[in-house]
Amino acid sequence: MMLLKVSMYLIVAICGLYLLNLCTAEKILLFPLQSGTTSRLRNLEKMADILTDAGHSVAMLRNDRLGTPQFSSTNIKVFEFIMPEGYVPFDDPGVVEKMMQMSIIKLFDLATGYSSLICDVILKSDILKKIKYMDYDLLIADYTELASHIVSGVLKIPTIAYANEGTYPDSFVGTLKVGHPVPWAITPMVFMPYSDSMTFVQRLINTGAWLGWGYGSYSSNIQLKKIITKYSLNISTDTAGLSRVCLVLSNNHIALDYPR
């Protein structure tokens, strides 16, 4: 089963890269999760190398607190925006320790605060104007990063959403409209240690966890609307999916993950 699952992941990745090779896009911009150094960031850095090796002109938009990019290629351009003094990324040991003690609702409040700050920093700088002037053909953005909505909406270019953990319909930033169901009492919530053979009490707890997850989506939607209004942006306020997404790279397989 594990071998089959790994094989499906490889097939999905190869198909995604094949589609990229077929398209006419030559200048590709990547926008990873910005709140801290994670596997999601490293995966997009690896993708940048693969695309560069395939002959594309690749750049990455990232903040200065993510450390030195781990690219193998020296031909990948980096657009960097500066986070304010005193900013602490969420992979800081002190922040991680606090997160371990937080409820789901407080955890999403923290995540929304990080995302709102990143949106503000990007929009206060002129970096998106500079990038838009350079006429990139394609954006690959981590869909769990709220600022991805802003970047995609401002640049107005075709967008591929990167979903490292799959595409949950009730996710923090809304669904990518993939369409597979996630019944709260049956499907284990991503942060819960349960399997599909939950007891009745565990199903109640799991349902409450999904409800808290839904709160995160509601909270992020409110923040997105405030940011769009504050900066008078002519983009959608709907977090039910990045409006310009034309393809989803999802690192899971529905048949193998549901139920799990």
PDB file of C-alpha atoms in Angstrom:
ATOM      1  CA  MET A   1       0.000   0.000   0.000  1.00  0.00           C
ATOM      2  CA  MET A   2       2.828   2.402   0.864  1.00  0.00           C
ATOM      3  CA  LEU A   3       4.556   1.664  -2.459  1.00  0.00           C
ATOM      4  CA  LEU A   4       1.290   2.277  -4.309  1.00  0.00           C
ATOM      5  CA  LYS A   5       0.794   5.574  -2.504  1.00  0.00           C
ATOM      6  CA  VAL A   6       4.323   6.773  -3.284  1.00  0.00           C
ATOM      7  CA  SER A   7       3.825   5.752  -6.925  1.00  0.00           C
ATOM      8  CA  MET A   8       0.633   7.803  -7.147  1.00  0.00           C
ATOM      9  CA  TYR A   9       2.428  10.847  -5.718  1.00  0.00           C
ATOM     10  CA  LEU A  10       5.120  10.496  -8.365  1.00  0.00           C
ATOM     11  CA  ILE A  11       2.534  10.141 -11.130  1.00  0.00           C
ATOM     12  CA  VAL A  12       0.729  13.298  -9.977  1.00  0.00           C
ATOM     13  CA  ALA A  13       4.009  15.252  -9.842  1.00  0.00           C
ATOM     14  CA  ILE A  14       5.124  14.017 -13.274  1.00  0.00           C
ATOM     15  CA  CYS A  15       1.738  14.829 -14.833  1.00  0.00           C
ATOM     16  CA  GLY A  16       1.826  18.311 -13.337  1.00  0.00           C
ATOM     17  CA  LEU A  17       5.295  18.998 -14.679  1.00  0.00           C
ATOM     18  CA  TYR A  18       4.301  17.563 -18.068  1.00  0.00           C
ATOM     19  CA  LEU A  19       1.385  19.999 -18.237  1.00  0.00           C
ATOM     20  CA  LEU A  20       3.753  22.822 -17.391  1.00  0.00           C
ATOM     21  CA  ASN A  21       6.030  21.752 -20.213  1.00  0.00           C
ATOM     22  CA  LEU A  22       3.124  21.774 -22.667  1.00  0.00           C
ATOM     23  CA  CYS A  23       1.995  25.277 -21.799  1.00  0.00           C
ATOM     24  CA  THR A  24       3.487  28.366 -23.418  1.00  0.00           C
ATOM     25  CA  ALA A  25       4.568  29.930 -20.118  1.00  0.00           C
ATOM     26  CA  GLU A  26       8.261  30.775 -20.026  1.00  0.00           C
ATOM     27  CA  LYS A  27       8.456  33.161 -17.074  1.00  0.00           C
ATOM     28  CA  ILE A  28       7.182  31.494 -13.908  1.00  0.00           C
ATOM     29  CA  LEU A  29       6.808  33.080 -10.465  1.00  0.00           C
ATOM     30  CA  LEU A  30       6.584  30.938  -7.321  1.00  0.00           C
ATOM     31  CA  PHE A  31       5.015  32.175  -4.090  1.00  0.00           C
ATOM     32  CA  PRO A  32       5.480  29.802  -1.109  1.00  0.00           C
ATOM     33  CA  LEU A  33       4.051  29.855   2.399  1.00  0.00           C
ATOM     34  CA  GLN A  34       5.627  32.937   4.001  1.00  0.00           C
ATOM     35  CA  SER A  35       5.120  32.523   7.756  1.00  0.00           C
ATOM     36  CA  GLY A  36       8.163  30.340   8.401  1.00  0.00           C
ATOM     37  CA  THR A  37      10.581  27.759   7.026  1.00  0.00           C
ATOM     38  CA  THR A  38       8.593  24.591   6.347  1.00  0.00           C
ATOM     39  CA  SER A  39       8.537  21.579   4.030  1.00  0.00           C
ATOM     40  CA  ARG A  40       6.062  23.520   1.887  1.00  0.00           C
ATOM     41  CA  LEU A  41       8.739  26.145   1.222  1.00  0.00           C
ATOM     42  CA  ARG A  42      11.397  23.517   0.507  1.00  0.00           C
ATOM     43  CA  ASN A  43       9.095  21.702  -1.916  1.00  0.00           C
ATOM     44  CA  LEU A  44       8.551  24.864  -3.954  1.00  0.00           C
ATOM     45  CA  GLU A  45      12.288  25.530  -3.949  1.00  0.00           C
ATOM     46  CA  LYS A  46      12.805  22.052  -5.412  1.00  0.00           C
ATOM     47  CA  MET A  47      10.079  22.764  -7.956  1.00  0.00           C
ATOM     48  CA  ALA A  48      11.892  25.967  -8.935  1.00  0.00           C
ATOM     49  CA  ASP A  49      15.013  23.925  -9.691  1.00  0.00           C
ATOM     50  CA  ILE A  50      13.042  21.401 -11.764  1.00  0.00           C
ATOM     51  CA  LEU A  51      11.372  24.145 -13.804  1.00  0.00           C
ATOM     52  CA  THR A  52      14.691  25.909 -14.337  1.00  0.00           C
ATOM     53  CA  ASP A  53      16.272  22.676 -15.560  1.00  0.00           C
ATOM     54  CA  ALA A  54      13.353  22.363 -18.000  1.00  0.00           C
ATOM     55  CA  GLY A  55      14.318  25.683 -19.568  1.00  0.00           C
ATOM     56  CA  HIS A  56      11.890  28.064 -17.868  1.00  0.00           C
ATOM     57  CA  SER A  57      12.815  31.463 -16.444  1.00  0.00           C
ATOM     58  CA  VAL A  58      11.903  31.089 -12.769  1.00  0.00           C
ATOM     59  CA  ALA A  59      11.627  33.547  -9.890  1.00  0.00           C
ATOM     60  CA  MET A  60      10.408  33.301  -6.306  1.00  0.00           C
ATOM     61  CA  LEU A  61       8.686  35.965  -4.212  1.00  0.00           C
ATOM     62  CA  ARG A  62       9.588  35.565  -0.523  1.00  0.00           C
ATOM     63  CA  ASN A  63      10.279  37.530   2.643  1.00  0.00           C
ATOM     64  CA  ASP A  64      13.711  38.183   4.119  1.00  0.00           C
ATOM     65  CA  ARG A  65      13.085  36.056   7.250  1.00  0.00           C
ATOM     66  CA  LEU A  66      12.870  32.757   5.345  1.00  0.00           C
ATOM     67  CA  GLY A  67      16.638  32.444   5.253  1.00  0.00           C
ATOM     68  CA  THR A  68      18.871  31.717   2.289  1.00  0.00           C
ATOM     69  CA  PRO A  69      17.000  29.955  -0.544  1.00  0.00           C
ATOM     70  CA  GLN A  70      18.005  26.304  -0.904  1.00  0.00           C
ATOM     71  CA  PHE A  71      18.181  26.325  -4.703  1.00  0.00           C
ATOM     72  CA  SER A  72      20.583  24.077  -6.590  1.00  0.00           C
ATOM     73  CA  SER A  73      20.461  26.391  -9.590  1.00  0.00           C
ATOM     74  CA  THR A  74      22.076  29.828  -9.582  1.00  0.00           C
ATOM     75  CA  ASN A  75      19.697  31.078 -12.277  1.00  0.00           C
ATOM     76  CA  ILE A  76      16.602  31.523 -10.100  1.00  0.00           C
ATOM     77  CA  LYS A  77      15.708  35.144  -9.413  1.00  0.00           C
ATOM     78  CA  VAL A  78      14.503  36.109  -5.928  1.00  0.00           C
ATOM     79  CA  PHE A  79      12.143  38.997  -5.205  1.00  0.00           C
ATOM     80  CA  GLU A  80      12.429  39.758  -1.507  1.00  0.00           C
ATOM     81  CA  PHE A  81      10.225  41.923   0.685  1.00  0.00           C
ATOM     82  CA  ILE A  82      11.392  43.055   4.129  1.00  0.00           C
ATOM     83  CA  MET A  83       9.461  42.072   7.244  1.00  0.00           C
ATOM     84  CA  PRO A  84       9.242  44.672  10.047  1.00  0.00           C
ATOM     85  CA  GLU A  85      11.641  44.758  12.979  1.00  0.00           C
ATOM     86  CA  GLY A  86      10.520  42.479  15.785  1.00  0.00           C
ATOM     87  CA  TYR A  87       8.800  39.998  13.470  1.00  0.00           C
ATOM     88  CA  VAL A  88       9.152  36.406  14.696  1.00  0.00           C
ATOM     89  CA  PRO A  89       8.374  33.598  12.197  1.00  0.00           C
ATOM     90  CA  PHE A  90       6.051  30.846  13.361  1.00  0.00           C
ATOM     91  CA  ASP A  91       8.780  28.206  13.148  1.00  0.00           C
ATOM     92  CA  ASP A  92      10.619  29.970  15.984  1.00  0.00           C
ATOM     93  CA  PRO A  93      10.927  27.498  18.923  1.00  0.00           C
ATOM     94  CA  GLY A  94       9.164  29.887  21.289  1.00  0.00           C
ATOM     95  CA  VAL A  95       6.211  30.314  18.936  1.00  0.00           C
ATOM     96  CA  VAL A  96       6.033  26.572  18.248  1.00  0.00           C
ATOM     97  CA  GLU A  97       5.919  25.840  21.980  1.00  0.00           C
ATOM     98  CA  LYS A  98       2.988  28.235  22.414  1.00  0.00           C
ATOM     99  CA  MET A  99       1.211  26.754  19.392  1.00  0.00           C
ATOM    100  CA  MET A 100       1.364  23.290  20.955  1.00  0.00           C
ATOM    101  CA  GLN A 101      -0.764  24.575  23.856  1.00  0.00           C
ATOM    102  CA  MET A 102      -3.295  26.504  21.754  1.00  0.00           C
ATOM    103  CA  SER A 103      -6.847  25.544  20.901  1.00  0.00           C
ATOM    104  CA  ILE A 104      -7.731  25.239  17.209  1.00  0.00           C
ATOM    105  CA  ILE A 105      -9.498  28.618  17.251  1.00  0.00           C
ATOM    106  CA  LYS A 106      -6.516  30.401  18.832  1.00  0.00           C
ATOM    107  CA  LEU A 107      -4.205  28.628  16.411  1.00  0.00           C
ATOM    108  CA  PHE A 108      -6.141  29.994  13.449  1.00  0.00           C
ATOM    109  CA  ASP A 109      -6.249  33.458  14.995  1.00  0.00           C
ATOM    110  CA  LEU A 110      -2.447  33.293  15.153  1.00  0.00           C
ATOM    111  CA  ALA A 111      -2.196  32.084  11.548  1.00  0.00           C
ATOM    112  CA  THR A 112      -4.583  34.807  10.362  1.00  0.00           C
ATOM    113  CA  GLY A 113      -2.475  37.415  12.152  1.00  0.00           C
ATOM    114  CA  TYR A 114       0.654  36.224  10.358  1.00  0.00           C
ATOM    115  CA  SER A 115      -1.111  36.191   6.988  1.00  0.00           C
ATOM    116  CA  SER A 116      -2.590  39.664   7.477  1.00  0.00           C
ATOM    117  CA  LEU A 117       0.829  41.088   8.351  1.00  0.00           C
ATOM    118  CA  ILE A 118       2.397  39.511   5.265  1.00  0.00           C
ATOM    119  CA  CYS A 119      -0.355  40.943   3.051  1.00  0.00           C
ATOM    120  CA  ASP A 120       0.231  44.409   4.538  1.00  0.00           C
ATOM    121  CA  VAL A 121       3.999  44.236   4.047  1.00  0.00           C
ATOM    122  CA  ILE A 122       3.679  43.127   0.423  1.00  0.00           C
ATOM    123  CA  LEU A 123       1.113  45.786  -0.458  1.00  0.00           C
ATOM    124  CA  LYS A 124       2.981  48.613   1.295  1.00  0.00           C
ATOM    125  CA  SER A 125       6.033  47.829  -0.804  1.00  0.00           C
ATOM    126  CA  ASP A 126       6.177  48.328  -4.567  1.00  0.00           C
ATOM    127  CA  ILE A 127       7.282  44.766  -5.214  1.00  0.00           C
ATOM    128  CA  LEU A 128       4.060  43.627  -6.928  1.00  0.00           C
ATOM    129  CA  LYS A 129       4.161  46.656  -9.246  1.00  0.00           C
ATOM    130  CA  LYS A 130       7.724  45.753 -10.165  1.00  0.00           C
ATOM    131  CA  ILE A 131       6.809  42.123 -10.811  1.00  0.00           C
ATOM    132  CA  LYS A 132       3.730  43.045 -12.829  1.00  0.00           C
ATOM    133  CA  TYR A 133       5.865  45.242 -15.076  1.00  0.00           C
ATOM    134  CA  MET A 134       8.059  42.209 -15.822  1.00  0.00           C
ATOM    135  CA  ASP A 135       5.116  40.300 -17.365  1.00  0.00           C
ATOM    136  CA  TYR A 136       5.324  36.871 -15.781  1.00  0.00           C
ATOM    137  CA  ASP A 137       3.281  34.218 -17.574  1.00  0.00           C
ATOM    138  CA  LEU A 138       2.389  31.948 -14.671  1.00  0.00           C
ATOM    139  CA  LEU A 139       2.102  32.021 -10.879  1.00  0.00           C
ATOM    140  CA  ILE A 140       2.493  28.920  -8.704  1.00  0.00           C
ATOM    141  CA  ALA A 141       1.264  29.806  -5.214  1.00  0.00           C
ATOM    142  CA  ASP A 142       0.745  27.921  -1.964  1.00  0.00           C
ATOM    143  CA  TYR A 143      -3.012  28.108  -1.505  1.00  0.00           C
ATOM    144  CA  THR A 144      -2.805  28.053   2.309  1.00  0.00           C
ATOM    145  CA  GLU A 145      -1.032  31.427   2.225  1.00  0.00           C
ATOM    146  CA  LEU A 146      -3.719  34.121   2.399  1.00  0.00           C
ATOM    147  CA  ALA A 147      -1.449  36.525   0.532  1.00  0.00           C
ATOM    148  CA  SER A 148      -1.659  34.189  -2.476  1.00  0.00           C
ATOM    149  CA  HIS A 149      -5.122  35.626  -3.118  1.00  0.00           C
ATOM    150  CA  ILE A 150      -3.631  39.116  -3.140  1.00  0.00           C
ATOM    151  CA  VAL A 151      -0.647  38.250  -5.342  1.00  0.00           C
ATOM    152  CA  SER A 152      -2.783  36.351  -7.855  1.00  0.00           C
ATOM    153  CA  GLY A 153      -5.431  39.066  -7.936  1.00  0.00           C
ATOM    154  CA  VAL A 154      -2.994  41.950  -8.391  1.00  0.00           C
ATOM    155  CA  LEU A 155      -0.811  40.265 -11.016  1.00  0.00           C
ATOM    156  CA  LYS A 156      -3.836  38.884 -12.906  1.00  0.00           C
ATOM    157  CA  ILE A 157      -1.950  35.977 -14.443  1.00  0.00           C
ATOM    158  CA  PRO A 158      -2.877  32.278 -14.718  1.00  0.00           C
ATOM    159  CA  THR A 159      -2.315  30.589 -11.360  1.00  0.00           C
ATOM    160  CA  ILE A 160      -1.508  27.053 -10.264  1.00  0.00           C
ATOM    161  CA  ALA A 161      -2.374  26.315  -6.634  1.00  0.00           C
ATOM    162  CA  TYR A 162       0.094  24.168  -4.708  1.00  0.00           C
ATOM    163  CA  ALA A 163      -1.625  22.012  -2.066  1.00  0.00           C
ATOM    164  CA  ASN A 164       0.944  20.086  -0.051  1.00  0.00           C
ATOM    165  CA  GLU A 165      -1.529  18.203   2.121  1.00  0.00           C
ATOM    166  CA  GLY A 166      -4.391  17.849  -0.326  1.00  0.00           C
ATOM    167  CA  THR A 167      -7.410  20.072  -0.832  1.00  0.00           C
ATOM    168  CA  TYR A 168      -9.868  19.973   2.026  1.00  0.00           C
ATOM    169  CA  PRO A 169     -13.226  21.597   1.148  1.00  0.00           C
ATOM    170  CA  ASP A 170     -13.412  23.147   4.631  1.00  0.00           C
ATOM    171  CA  SER A 171      -9.827  24.366   4.716  1.00  0.00           C
ATOM    172  CA  PHE A 172      -8.426  27.476   6.376  1.00  0.00           C
ATOM    173  CA  VAL A 173      -8.618  29.525   3.180  1.00  0.00           C
ATOM    174  CA  GLY A 174     -11.617  27.809   1.631  1.00  0.00           C
ATOM    175  CA  THR A 175     -11.948  25.060  -0.909  1.00  0.00           C
ATOM    176  CA  LEU A 176     -10.227  24.841  -4.285  1.00  0.00           C
ATOM    177  CA  LYS A 177     -13.489  23.267  -5.493  1.00  0.00           C
ATOM    178  CA  VAL A 178     -11.961  19.863  -6.126  1.00  0.00           C
ATOM    179  CA  GLY A 179     -15.253  18.413  -5.007  1.00  0.00           C
ATOM    180  CA  HIS A 180     -14.521  15.407  -2.778  1.00  0.00           C
ATOM    181  CA  PRO A 181     -16.642  15.337   0.404  1.00  0.00           C
ATOM    182  CA  VAL A 182     -15.322  15.710   3.929  1.00  0.00           C
ATOM    183  CA  PRO A 183     -18.061  14.677   6.386  1.00  0.00           C
ATOM    184  CA  TRP A 184     -16.954  16.058   9.735  1.00  0.00           C
ATOM    185  CA  ALA A 185     -17.953  13.044  11.850  1.00  0.00           C
ATOM    186  CA  ILE A 186     -16.243  10.554   9.531  1.00  0.00           C
ATOM    187  CA  THR A 187     -13.111  12.167   8.073  1.00  0.00           C
ATOM    188  CA  PRO A 188     -10.342  12.766  10.660  1.00  0.00           C
ATOM    189  CA  MET A 189      -9.461  16.431  10.900  1.00  0.00           C
ATOM    190  CA  VAL A 190      -5.900  17.130   9.724  1.00  0.00           C
ATOM    191  CA  PHE A 191      -4.629  18.051  13.213  1.00  0.00           C
ATOM    192  CA  MET A 192      -6.343  15.166  15.019  1.00  0.00           C
ATOM    193  CA  PRO A 193      -4.681  11.776  15.714  1.00  0.00           C
ATOM    194  CA  TYR A 194      -7.803   9.771  14.837  1.00  0.00           C
ATOM    195  CA  SER A 195      -8.390   7.166  12.128  1.00  0.00           C
ATOM    196  CA  ASP A 196     -11.648   6.396  10.310  1.00  0.00           C
ATOM    197  CA  SER A 197     -12.505   3.906  13.097  1.00  0.00           C
ATOM    198  CA  MET A 198     -13.278   6.609  15.678  1.00  0.00           C
ATOM    199  CA  THR A 199     -15.451   6.004  18.727  1.00  0.00           C
ATOM    200  CA  PHE A 200     -18.632   8.044  19.175  1.00  0.00           C
ATOM    201  CA  VAL A 201     -16.912  10.462  21.576  1.00  0.00           C
ATOM    202  CA  GLN A 202     -13.968  10.857  19.198  1.00  0.00           C
ATOM    203  CA  ARG A 203     -16.384  11.651  16.372  1.00  0.00           C
ATOM    204  CA  LEU A 204     -17.928  14.397  18.506  1.00  0.00           C
ATOM    205  CA  ILE A 205     -14.480  15.827  19.256  1.00  0.00           C
ATOM    206  CA  ASN A 206     -13.493  15.532  15.593  1.00  0.00           C
ATOM    207  CA  THR A 207     -16.658  17.387  14.545  1.00  0.00           C
ATOM    208  CA  GLY A 208     -15.795  20.172  16.978  1.00  0.00           C
ATOM    209  CA  ALA A 209     -12.286  20.348  15.527  1.00  0.00           C
ATOM    210  CA  TRP A 210     -13.697  20.714  12.004  1.00  0.00           C
ATOM    211  CA  LEU A 211     -15.987  23.469  13.326  1.00  0.00           C
ATOM    212  CA  GLY A 212     -12.922  25.289  14.634  1.00  0.00           C
ATOM    213  CA  TRP A 213     -11.290  24.782  11.228  1.00  0.00           C
ATOM    214  CA  GLY A 214     -14.337  26.418   9.643  1.00  0.00           C
ATOM    215  CA  TYR A 215     -13.888  29.358  12.011  1.00  0.00           C
ATOM    216  CA  GLY A 216     -10.415  29.829  10.548  1.00  0.00           C
ATOM    217  CA  SER A 217     -11.899  30.081   7.058  1.00  0.00           C
ATOM    218  CA  TYR A 218     -14.456  32.637   8.276  1.00  0.00           C
ATOM    219  CA  SER A 219     -11.770  34.655  10.073  1.00  0.00           C
ATOM    220  CA  SER A 220      -9.443  34.693   7.060  1.00  0.00           C
ATOM    221  CA  ASN A 221     -12.303  35.827   4.815  1.00  0.00           C
ATOM    222  CA  ILE A 222     -12.958  38.805   7.082  1.00  0.00           C
ATOM    223  CA  GLN A 223      -9.261  39.742   7.090  1.00  0.00           C
ATOM    224  CA  LEU A 224      -9.051  39.440   3.312  1.00  0.00           C
ATOM    225  CA  LYS A 225     -12.019  41.783   2.856  1.00  0.00           C
ATOM    226  CA  LYS A 226     -10.442  44.324   5.231  1.00  0.00           C
ATOM    227  CA  ILE A 227      -7.152  44.237   3.314  1.00  0.00           C
ATOM    228  CA  ILE A 228      -8.857  44.590  -0.077  1.00  0.00           C
ATOM    229  CA  THR A 229     -10.893  47.547   1.199  1.00  0.00           C
ATOM    230  CA  LYS A 230      -7.890  49.174   2.909  1.00  0.00           C
ATOM    231  CA  TYR A 231      -5.790  49.145  -0.264  1.00  0.00           C
ATOM    232  CA  SER A 232      -8.717  49.651  -2.695  1.00  0.00           C
ATOM    233  CA  LEU A 233      -7.870  46.493  -4.626  1.00  0.00           C
ATOM    234  CA  ASN A 234     -10.029  45.430  -7.549  1.00  0.00           C
ATOM    235  CA  ILE A 235      -9.974  41.707  -6.764  1.00  0.00           C
ATOM    236  CA  SER A 236     -12.427  39.130  -5.453  1.00  0.00           C
ATOM    237  CA  THR A 237     -13.058  38.932  -1.714  1.00  0.00           C
ATOM    238  CA  ASP A 238     -14.119  35.292  -1.939  1.00  0.00           C
ATOM    239  CA  THR A 239     -11.781  32.802  -0.257  1.00  0.00           C
ATOM    240  CA  ALA A 240     -13.740  29.873  -1.679  1.00  0.00           C
ATOM    241  CA  GLY A 241     -10.875  29.353  -4.084  1.00  0.00           C
ATOM    242  CA  LEU A 242      -8.198  31.411  -5.799  1.00  0.00           C
ATOM    243  CA  SER A 243     -10.215  32.979  -8.609  1.00  0.00           C
ATOM    244  CA  ARG A 244      -7.525  32.571 -11.246  1.00  0.00           C
ATOM    245  CA  VAL A 245      -6.536  28.966 -10.503  1.00  0.00           C
ATOM    246  CA  CYS A 246      -6.293  26.855 -13.654  1.00  0.00           C
ATOM    247  CA  LEU A 247      -4.620  23.784 -12.119  1.00  0.00           C
ATOM    248  CA  VAL A 248      -4.143  22.282  -8.663  1.00  0.00           C
ATOM    249  CA  LEU A 249      -0.986  20.381  -7.694  1.00  0.00           C
ATOM    250  CA  SER A 250      -2.280  18.234  -4.837  1.00  0.00           C
ATOM    251  CA  ASN A 251       0.165  16.021  -2.962  1.00  0.00           C
ATOM    252  CA  ASN A 252      -2.387  13.328  -2.149  1.00  0.00           C
ATOM    253  CA  HIS A 253      -4.682  10.820  -3.793  1.00  0.00           C
ATOM    254  CA  ILE A 254      -8.366  10.825  -2.882  1.00  0.00           C
ATOM    255  CA  ALA A 255      -8.852   7.068  -3.314  1.00  0.00           C
ATOM    256  CA  LEU A 256      -5.978   6.318  -0.927  1.00  0.00           C
ATOM    257  CA  ASP A 257      -6.556   9.085   1.627  1.00  0.00           C
ATOM    258  CA  TYR A 258     -10.355   8.766   2.060  1.00  0.00           C
ATOM    259  CA  PRO A 259     -10.956   6.994   4.315  1.00  0.00           C
ATOM    260  CA  ARG A 260      -7.555   6.744   5.899  1.00  0.00           C
TER     261      ARG A 260
END
